[in-house]
Amino acid sequence: MSDPSSNRARHVAIIMDGNGRWAKKRGLPRAMGHKRGVEAVRKLVRSVEQMGLDCLTLYAFSSENWKRSEGEVDDLMNLMRKFIKSDLPEFVANDVRLKIIGDWQGLAPDIVAMLEDALEQTSKGSRILAVALNYGSQQEIARAAAKAAAIGEVSEKTIAAHLDTVDLPPLDLLIRTSGEIRLSNFLLWQSAYAEMLFVDTLWPDFTPEHLQQALDDFAKRERRYGGR
C-alpha cells in the first residue's frame, strides 16, 4: 500500500470510455472514434515521465467487449496491431516497460506474437505502461484464488500474490472518462483503497492536461485507508 503521507500518485489507471459517443456526435463511424482514442493514448503515454508516474494502466479491451459487433471487434484488433507496430520503437527509446494484464494469450495468434515480442523488447524499461486486454477483474480474482488454493491457504495475501498486477505499484487513482459512474469489472480488488475520479470528457478528448489536473486534485486528498 502506498505511503499515506505521500501526495504523489505512483500508479494511475484509466477506463477509456466514450470513443463511440465521440464519433456519433460528429456523424462519424465508430471506427474513427477508436482511431482518435488511440491518438489520445499516444499523447498520454508520452506525458507520463514528466508527470512523475511510475505506472499507467489502461483498460483497452475487456472480456465483455467480445459481445460487440464482429466489425467493431475487428477494427479494434487492427488498431491494436498498428499501435504495437508503430509505437514499440518509441517505448524502447523512452524507457517504457510494457505490461499486459488479462487473458491476452487468448487473442489472435499474430497479436499474441506481437505482444510477446513487445514485452521482451521493453522488459528493461523503468516506467510501466500496463494494458488490460481481454481483461475482466472477476475472472482475474477467480484465477488468483484458484492458484492460491492449488498450493495451500486462500487468504487476502495469497490471492493478491497471484493477481495479474502483482508486480505493479499499488493503485492510487482510478479515472473513468465519458460521464459513466461504474467500474465495469476493472481492477475491483486493486481499487479497494484507490481514489476515484469520474469525468464527463469523452476519451478522444482526454489530454495530458486533464491527467495533470487529476493528479493535482489527487495531491489534495487525504487518504486514510479506513483509519481516521
PDB file of C-alpha atoms in Angstrom:
ATOM      1  CA  MET A   1       0.000   0.000   0.000  1.00  0.00           C
ATOM      2  CA  SER A   2       1.293   3.465  -0.882  1.00  0.00           C
ATOM      3  CA  ASP A   3       2.638   5.708   1.841  1.00  0.00           C
ATOM      4  CA  PRO A   4      -0.369   7.628   3.274  1.00  0.00           C
ATOM      5  CA  SER A   5       1.901  10.610   3.937  1.00  0.00           C
ATOM      6  CA  SER A   6       2.810  10.956   0.256  1.00  0.00           C
ATOM      7  CA  ASN A   7       0.630  13.061  -2.028  1.00  0.00           C
ATOM      8  CA  ARG A   8       2.244  11.798  -5.223  1.00  0.00           C
ATOM      9  CA  ALA A   9       0.305   9.270  -7.268  1.00  0.00           C
ATOM     10  CA  ARG A  10       2.608   6.498  -8.461  1.00  0.00           C
ATOM     11  CA  HIS A  11       0.012   4.378 -10.258  1.00  0.00           C
ATOM     12  CA  VAL A  12      -2.993   5.689 -12.187  1.00  0.00           C
ATOM     13  CA  ALA A  13      -5.497   3.516 -14.063  1.00  0.00           C
ATOM     14  CA  ILE A  14      -7.964   4.786 -16.650  1.00  0.00           C
ATOM     15  CA  ILE A  15     -11.176   3.337 -18.041  1.00  0.00           C
ATOM     16  CA  MET A  16     -11.039   4.842 -21.527  1.00  0.00           C
ATOM     17  CA  ASP A  17     -14.721   5.336 -22.332  1.00  0.00           C
ATOM     18  CA  GLY A  18     -16.555   7.385 -24.934  1.00  0.00           C
ATOM     19  CA  ASN A  19     -14.987   6.642 -28.330  1.00  0.00           C
ATOM     20  CA  GLY A  20     -18.315   5.656 -29.868  1.00  0.00           C
ATOM     21  CA  ARG A  21     -20.169   8.680 -28.498  1.00  0.00           C
ATOM     22  CA  TRP A  22     -17.370  10.965 -29.660  1.00  0.00           C
ATOM     23  CA  ALA A  23     -17.794   9.639 -33.203  1.00  0.00           C
ATOM     24  CA  LYS A  24     -21.607   9.741 -33.089  1.00  0.00           C
ATOM     25  CA  LYS A  25     -21.624  13.398 -32.025  1.00  0.00           C
ATOM     26  CA  ARG A  26     -19.625  14.180 -35.175  1.00  0.00           C
ATOM     27  CA  GLY A  27     -21.552  11.939 -37.544  1.00  0.00           C
ATOM     28  CA  LEU A  28     -18.523   9.668 -37.948  1.00  0.00           C
ATOM     29  CA  PRO A  29     -18.243   5.842 -37.884  1.00  0.00           C
ATOM     30  CA  ARG A  30     -17.342   4.272 -34.550  1.00  0.00           C
ATOM     31  CA  ALA A  31     -14.028   3.149 -36.035  1.00  0.00           C
ATOM     32  CA  MET A  32     -12.985   6.791 -36.314  1.00  0.00           C
ATOM     33  CA  GLY A  33     -13.749   7.277 -32.618  1.00  0.00           C
ATOM     34  CA  HIS A  34     -11.494   4.341 -31.761  1.00  0.00           C
ATOM     35  CA  LYS A  35      -8.766   5.735 -34.012  1.00  0.00           C
ATOM     36  CA  ARG A  36      -8.891   9.089 -32.253  1.00  0.00           C
ATOM     37  CA  GLY A  37      -8.893   7.232 -28.947  1.00  0.00           C
ATOM     38  CA  VAL A  38      -5.565   5.638 -29.895  1.00  0.00           C
ATOM     39  CA  GLU A  39      -4.168   9.124 -30.565  1.00  0.00           C
ATOM     40  CA  ALA A  40      -5.237  10.133 -27.052  1.00  0.00           C
ATOM     41  CA  VAL A  41      -3.398   7.099 -25.660  1.00  0.00           C
ATOM     42  CA  ARG A  42      -0.254   8.032 -27.565  1.00  0.00           C
ATOM     43  CA  LYS A  43      -0.231  11.601 -26.229  1.00  0.00           C
ATOM     44  CA  LEU A  44      -0.872  10.432 -22.680  1.00  0.00           C
ATOM     45  CA  VAL A  45       1.903   7.827 -22.696  1.00  0.00           C
ATOM     46  CA  ARG A  46       4.366  10.460 -23.898  1.00  0.00           C
ATOM     47  CA  SER A  47       3.474  12.647 -20.897  1.00  0.00           C
ATOM     48  CA  VAL A  48       3.873  10.019 -18.153  1.00  0.00           C
ATOM     49  CA  GLU A  49       7.520  10.723 -17.374  1.00  0.00           C
ATOM     50  CA  GLN A  50       7.091  14.458 -16.861  1.00  0.00           C
ATOM     51  CA  MET A  51       4.141  13.813 -14.539  1.00  0.00           C
ATOM     52  CA  GLY A  52       6.225  11.570 -12.300  1.00  0.00           C
ATOM     53  CA  LEU A  53       4.095   8.447 -12.693  1.00  0.00           C
ATOM     54  CA  ASP A  54       5.681   5.037 -12.202  1.00  0.00           C
ATOM     55  CA  CYS A  55       2.791   3.172 -13.820  1.00  0.00           C
ATOM     56  CA  LEU A  56      -0.151   3.966 -16.080  1.00  0.00           C
ATOM     57  CA  THR A  57      -2.732   1.215 -16.571  1.00  0.00           C
ATOM     58  CA  LEU A  58      -5.231   1.468 -19.430  1.00  0.00           C
ATOM     59  CA  TYR A  59      -8.399  -0.589 -19.926  1.00  0.00           C
ATOM     60  CA  ALA A  60      -8.097  -1.295 -23.646  1.00  0.00           C
ATOM     61  CA  PHE A  61     -10.306  -4.356 -24.264  1.00  0.00           C
ATOM     62  CA  SER A  62     -12.486  -6.128 -21.744  1.00  0.00           C
ATOM     63  CA  SER A  63     -13.554  -9.746 -21.728  1.00  0.00           C
ATOM     64  CA  GLU A  64     -17.100  -8.421 -22.304  1.00  0.00           C
ATOM     65  CA  ASN A  65     -16.114  -6.433 -25.411  1.00  0.00           C
ATOM     66  CA  TRP A  66     -16.370  -9.627 -27.489  1.00  0.00           C
ATOM     67  CA  LYS A  67     -20.146  -9.012 -27.378  1.00  0.00           C
ATOM     68  CA  ARG A  68     -19.716  -6.054 -29.746  1.00  0.00           C
ATOM     69  CA  SER A  69     -20.275  -6.464 -33.474  1.00  0.00           C
ATOM     70  CA  GLU A  70     -17.729  -8.523 -35.374  1.00  0.00           C
ATOM     71  CA  GLY A  71     -16.816  -5.497 -37.462  1.00  0.00           C
ATOM     72  CA  GLU A  72     -16.111  -3.314 -34.434  1.00  0.00           C
ATOM     73  CA  VAL A  73     -14.023  -6.029 -32.769  1.00  0.00           C
ATOM     74  CA  ASP A  74     -12.024  -6.426 -35.991  1.00  0.00           C
ATOM     75  CA  ASP A  75     -11.444  -2.653 -36.097  1.00  0.00           C
ATOM     76  CA  LEU A  76     -10.194  -2.691 -32.515  1.00  0.00           C
ATOM     77  CA  MET A  77      -7.851  -5.604 -33.146  1.00  0.00           C
ATOM     78  CA  ASN A  78      -6.426  -3.974 -36.272  1.00  0.00           C
ATOM     79  CA  LEU A  79      -5.842  -0.753 -34.361  1.00  0.00           C
ATOM     80  CA  MET A  80      -4.013  -2.772 -31.731  1.00  0.00           C
ATOM     81  CA  ARG A  81      -1.757  -4.312 -34.378  1.00  0.00           C
ATOM     82  CA  LYS A  82      -0.957  -0.901 -35.866  1.00  0.00           C
ATOM     83  CA  PHE A  83      -0.318   0.670 -32.460  1.00  0.00           C
ATOM     84  CA  ILE A  84       2.115  -2.040 -31.374  1.00  0.00           C
ATOM     85  CA  LYS A  85       3.983  -1.892 -34.669  1.00  0.00           C
ATOM     86  CA  SER A  86       4.211   1.903 -34.823  1.00  0.00           C
ATOM     87  CA  ASP A  87       4.875   2.735 -31.166  1.00  0.00           C
ATOM     88  CA  LEU A  88       7.109  -0.096 -29.961  1.00  0.00           C
ATOM     89  CA  PRO A  89      10.351   1.635 -31.029  1.00  0.00           C
ATOM     90  CA  GLU A  90       9.263   4.735 -29.120  1.00  0.00           C
ATOM     91  CA  PHE A  91       8.557   2.668 -25.993  1.00  0.00           C
ATOM     92  CA  VAL A  92      12.049   1.179 -26.156  1.00  0.00           C
ATOM     93  CA  ALA A  93      13.687   4.565 -26.776  1.00  0.00           C
ATOM     94  CA  ASN A  94      11.826   6.194 -23.882  1.00  0.00           C
ATOM     95  CA  ASP A  95      12.438   3.515 -21.246  1.00  0.00           C
ATOM     96  CA  VAL A  96       8.812   2.321 -21.112  1.00  0.00           C
ATOM     97  CA  ARG A  97       8.130  -1.244 -19.976  1.00  0.00           C
ATOM     98  CA  LEU A  98       5.004  -2.781 -21.424  1.00  0.00           C
ATOM     99  CA  LYS A  99       2.923  -4.994 -19.141  1.00  0.00           C
ATOM    100  CA  ILE A 100      -0.192  -6.865 -20.296  1.00  0.00           C
ATOM    101  CA  ILE A 101      -2.894  -7.931 -17.850  1.00  0.00           C
ATOM    102  CA  GLY A 102      -5.844 -10.163 -18.627  1.00  0.00           C
ATOM    103  CA  ASP A 103      -6.204 -13.311 -20.713  1.00  0.00           C
ATOM    104  CA  TRP A 104      -4.270 -11.750 -23.598  1.00  0.00           C
ATOM    105  CA  GLN A 105      -2.955 -15.081 -24.812  1.00  0.00           C
ATOM    106  CA  GLY A 106      -6.498 -15.822 -25.939  1.00  0.00           C
ATOM    107  CA  LEU A 107      -6.239 -13.159 -28.644  1.00  0.00           C
ATOM    108  CA  ALA A 108      -5.392 -13.881 -32.286  1.00  0.00           C
ATOM    109  CA  PRO A 109      -2.050 -15.735 -32.649  1.00  0.00           C
ATOM    110  CA  ASP A 110      -0.389 -12.918 -34.596  1.00  0.00           C
ATOM    111  CA  ILE A 111      -1.338 -10.373 -31.913  1.00  0.00           C
ATOM    112  CA  VAL A 112      -0.040 -12.702 -29.198  1.00  0.00           C
ATOM    113  CA  ALA A 113       3.264 -12.994 -31.064  1.00  0.00           C
ATOM    114  CA  MET A 114       3.495  -9.213 -31.441  1.00  0.00           C
ATOM    115  CA  LEU A 115       2.789  -8.726 -27.740  1.00  0.00           C
ATOM    116  CA  GLU A 116       5.347 -11.327 -26.695  1.00  0.00           C
ATOM    117  CA  ASP A 117       7.959  -9.544 -28.804  1.00  0.00           C
ATOM    118  CA  ALA A 118       6.966  -6.164 -27.344  1.00  0.00           C
ATOM    119  CA  LEU A 119       7.160  -7.496 -23.788  1.00  0.00           C
ATOM    120  CA  GLU A 120      10.636  -8.833 -24.427  1.00  0.00           C
ATOM    121  CA  GLN A 121      11.912  -5.687 -26.135  1.00  0.00           C
ATOM    122  CA  THR A 122      10.639  -3.404 -23.355  1.00  0.00           C
ATOM    123  CA  SER A 123      11.471  -5.647 -20.386  1.00  0.00           C
ATOM    124  CA  LYS A 124      14.233  -3.343 -19.086  1.00  0.00           C
ATOM    125  CA  GLY A 125      12.104  -0.182 -19.019  1.00  0.00           C
ATOM    126  CA  SER A 126      11.817   1.701 -15.741  1.00  0.00           C
ATOM    127  CA  ARG A 127       8.338   3.191 -16.241  1.00  0.00           C
ATOM    128  CA  ILE A 128       5.385   0.887 -16.779  1.00  0.00           C
ATOM    129  CA  LEU A 129       2.545   1.044 -19.269  1.00  0.00           C
ATOM    130  CA  ALA A 130       0.122  -1.701 -18.276  1.00  0.00           C
ATOM    131  CA  VAL A 131      -2.571  -2.521 -20.820  1.00  0.00           C
ATOM    132  CA  ALA A 132      -5.630  -4.587 -19.920  1.00  0.00           C
ATOM    133  CA  LEU A 133      -6.514  -6.860 -22.853  1.00  0.00           C
ATOM    134  CA  ASN A 134      -9.278  -9.455 -22.782  1.00  0.00           C
ATOM    135  CA  TYR A 135      -9.439  -8.490 -19.112  1.00  0.00           C
ATOM    136  CA  GLY A 136     -12.158  -8.990 -16.524  1.00  0.00           C
ATOM    137  CA  SER A 137     -11.463  -8.366 -12.853  1.00  0.00           C
ATOM    138  CA  GLN A 138     -13.850 -11.011 -11.522  1.00  0.00           C
ATOM    139  CA  GLN A 139     -12.156 -13.614 -13.717  1.00  0.00           C
ATOM    140  CA  GLU A 140      -8.746 -12.377 -12.556  1.00  0.00           C
ATOM    141  CA  ILE A 141      -9.718 -12.764  -8.892  1.00  0.00           C
ATOM    142  CA  ALA A 142     -11.156 -16.235  -9.534  1.00  0.00           C
ATOM    143  CA  ARG A 143      -7.930 -17.313 -11.291  1.00  0.00           C
ATOM    144  CA  ALA A 144      -5.834 -15.950  -8.443  1.00  0.00           C
ATOM    145  CA  ALA A 145      -7.955 -17.706  -5.804  1.00  0.00           C
ATOM    146  CA  ALA A 146      -7.716 -20.999  -7.708  1.00  0.00           C
ATOM    147  CA  LYS A 147      -3.922 -20.688  -7.929  1.00  0.00           C
ATOM    148  CA  ALA A 148      -3.718 -19.916  -4.213  1.00  0.00           C
ATOM    149  CA  ALA A 149      -5.929 -22.913  -3.370  1.00  0.00           C
ATOM    150  CA  ALA A 150      -3.773 -25.204  -5.507  1.00  0.00           C
ATOM    151  CA  ILE A 151      -0.735 -24.536  -3.364  1.00  0.00           C
ATOM    152  CA  GLY A 152      -2.245 -24.008   0.072  1.00  0.00           C
ATOM    153  CA  GLU A 153      -4.152 -21.391   2.030  1.00  0.00           C
ATOM    154  CA  VAL A 154      -6.593 -18.997   0.383  1.00  0.00           C
ATOM    155  CA  SER A 155      -6.288 -15.583   2.020  1.00  0.00           C
ATOM    156  CA  GLU A 156      -6.120 -11.925   1.063  1.00  0.00           C
ATOM    157  CA  LYS A 157      -2.346 -12.237   0.931  1.00  0.00           C
ATOM    158  CA  THR A 158      -2.231 -15.351  -1.232  1.00  0.00           C
ATOM    159  CA  ILE A 159      -4.894 -14.091  -3.639  1.00  0.00           C
ATOM    160  CA  ALA A 160      -3.047 -10.774  -4.039  1.00  0.00           C
ATOM    161  CA  ALA A 161       0.151 -12.701  -4.767  1.00  0.00           C
ATOM    162  CA  HIS A 162      -1.459 -14.294  -7.824  1.00  0.00           C
ATOM    163  CA  LEU A 163      -3.187 -11.286  -9.376  1.00  0.00           C
ATOM    164  CA  ASP A 164      -2.121 -10.096 -12.822  1.00  0.00           C
ATOM    165  CA  THR A 165      -0.933  -6.860 -11.206  1.00  0.00           C
ATOM    166  CA  VAL A 166       1.258  -8.412  -8.506  1.00  0.00           C
ATOM    167  CA  ASP A 167       4.395  -6.711  -9.833  1.00  0.00           C
ATOM    168  CA  LEU A 168       2.801  -3.267 -10.237  1.00  0.00           C
ATOM    169  CA  PRO A 169       2.738  -0.453  -7.660  1.00  0.00           C
ATOM    170  CA  PRO A 170      -0.455  -0.268  -5.570  1.00  0.00           C
ATOM    171  CA  LEU A 171      -3.218   1.569  -7.403  1.00  0.00           C
ATOM    172  CA  ASP A 172      -3.538   5.180  -6.243  1.00  0.00           C
ATOM    173  CA  LEU A 173      -6.085   6.738  -8.598  1.00  0.00           C
ATOM    174  CA  LEU A 174      -8.680   5.312 -10.969  1.00  0.00           C
ATOM    175  CA  ILE A 175     -10.203   7.598 -13.610  1.00  0.00           C
ATOM    176  CA  ARG A 176     -13.174   6.933 -15.885  1.00  0.00           C
ATOM    177  CA  THR A 177     -13.998   9.196 -18.788  1.00  0.00           C
ATOM    178  CA  SER A 178     -17.322   9.902 -20.556  1.00  0.00           C
ATOM    179  CA  GLY A 179     -19.517  10.580 -17.514  1.00  0.00           C
ATOM    180  CA  GLU A 180     -20.316   6.955 -16.666  1.00  0.00           C
ATOM    181  CA  ILE A 181     -20.003   6.143 -12.964  1.00  0.00           C
ATOM    182  CA  ARG A 182     -19.152   2.449 -12.702  1.00  0.00           C
ATOM    183  CA  LEU A 183     -16.066   0.234 -12.675  1.00  0.00           C
ATOM    184  CA  SER A 184     -17.155  -2.176 -15.415  1.00  0.00           C
ATOM    185  CA  ASN A 185     -15.286  -5.160 -13.974  1.00  0.00           C
ATOM    186  CA  PHE A 186     -11.946  -3.313 -13.903  1.00  0.00           C
ATOM    187  CA  LEU A 187      -9.368  -3.669 -11.096  1.00  0.00           C
ATOM    188  CA  LEU A 188     -12.018  -4.427  -8.465  1.00  0.00           C
ATOM    189  CA  TRP A 189      -9.526  -5.884  -5.985  1.00  0.00           C
ATOM    190  CA  GLN A 190      -6.863  -3.271  -6.654  1.00  0.00           C
ATOM    191  CA  SER A 191      -9.353  -0.398  -6.225  1.00  0.00           C
ATOM    192  CA  ALA A 192     -10.173  -1.241  -2.609  1.00  0.00           C
ATOM    193  CA  TYR A 193      -8.459   1.927  -1.314  1.00  0.00           C
ATOM    194  CA  ALA A 194      -7.812   3.789  -4.547  1.00  0.00           C
ATOM    195  CA  GLU A 195      -9.150   7.283  -5.029  1.00  0.00           C
ATOM    196  CA  MET A 196     -11.644   7.577  -7.892  1.00  0.00           C
ATOM    197  CA  LEU A 197     -12.440  10.295 -10.376  1.00  0.00           C
ATOM    198  CA  PHE A 198     -15.262  10.251 -12.927  1.00  0.00           C
ATOM    199  CA  VAL A 199     -15.094  12.922 -15.608  1.00  0.00           C
ATOM    200  CA  ASP A 200     -17.512  13.891 -18.375  1.00  0.00           C
ATOM    201  CA  THR A 201     -14.787  14.247 -21.022  1.00  0.00           C
ATOM    202  CA  LEU A 202     -15.040  11.662 -23.789  1.00  0.00           C
ATOM    203  CA  TRP A 203     -11.854   9.618 -24.157  1.00  0.00           C
ATOM    204  CA  PRO A 204     -10.669  11.022 -27.532  1.00  0.00           C
ATOM    205  CA  ASP A 205     -10.793  14.499 -25.956  1.00  0.00           C
ATOM    206  CA  PHE A 206      -8.885  13.483 -22.803  1.00  0.00           C
ATOM    207  CA  THR A 207      -5.481  15.182 -22.821  1.00  0.00           C
ATOM    208  CA  PRO A 208      -2.319  15.172 -20.700  1.00  0.00           C
ATOM    209  CA  GLU A 209      -3.638  18.409 -19.209  1.00  0.00           C
ATOM    210  CA  HIS A 210      -6.722  16.554 -17.965  1.00  0.00           C
ATOM    211  CA  LEU A 211      -4.488  13.946 -16.363  1.00  0.00           C
ATOM    212  CA  GLN A 212      -2.311  16.589 -14.748  1.00  0.00           C
ATOM    213  CA  GLN A 213      -5.408  18.230 -13.251  1.00  0.00           C
ATOM    214  CA  ALA A 214      -6.476  14.843 -11.897  1.00  0.00           C
ATOM    215  CA  LEU A 215      -3.043  14.375 -10.308  1.00  0.00           C
ATOM    216  CA  ASP A 216      -3.205  17.858  -8.795  1.00  0.00           C
ATOM    217  CA  ASP A 217      -6.634  17.055  -7.315  1.00  0.00           C
ATOM    218  CA  PHE A 218      -5.323  13.739  -6.015  1.00  0.00           C
ATOM    219  CA  ALA A 219      -2.486  15.517  -4.216  1.00  0.00           C
ATOM    220  CA  LYS A 220      -5.064  17.466  -2.181  1.00  0.00           C
ATOM    221  CA  ARG A 221      -6.904  14.388  -0.946  1.00  0.00           C
ATOM    222  CA  GLU A 222      -6.346  12.858   2.477  1.00  0.00           C
ATOM    223  CA  ARG A 223      -6.065   9.089   2.246  1.00  0.00           C
ATOM    224  CA  ARG A 224      -6.994   7.323   5.487  1.00  0.00           C
ATOM    225  CA  TYR A 225      -7.123   3.638   4.434  1.00  0.00           C
ATOM    226  CA  GLY A 226     -10.027   3.023   6.801  1.00  0.00           C
ATOM    227  CA  GLY A 227      -8.489   4.993   9.666  1.00  0.00           C
ATOM    228  CA  ARG A 228      -9.441   8.418  10.997  1.00  0.00           C
TER     229      ARG A 228
END
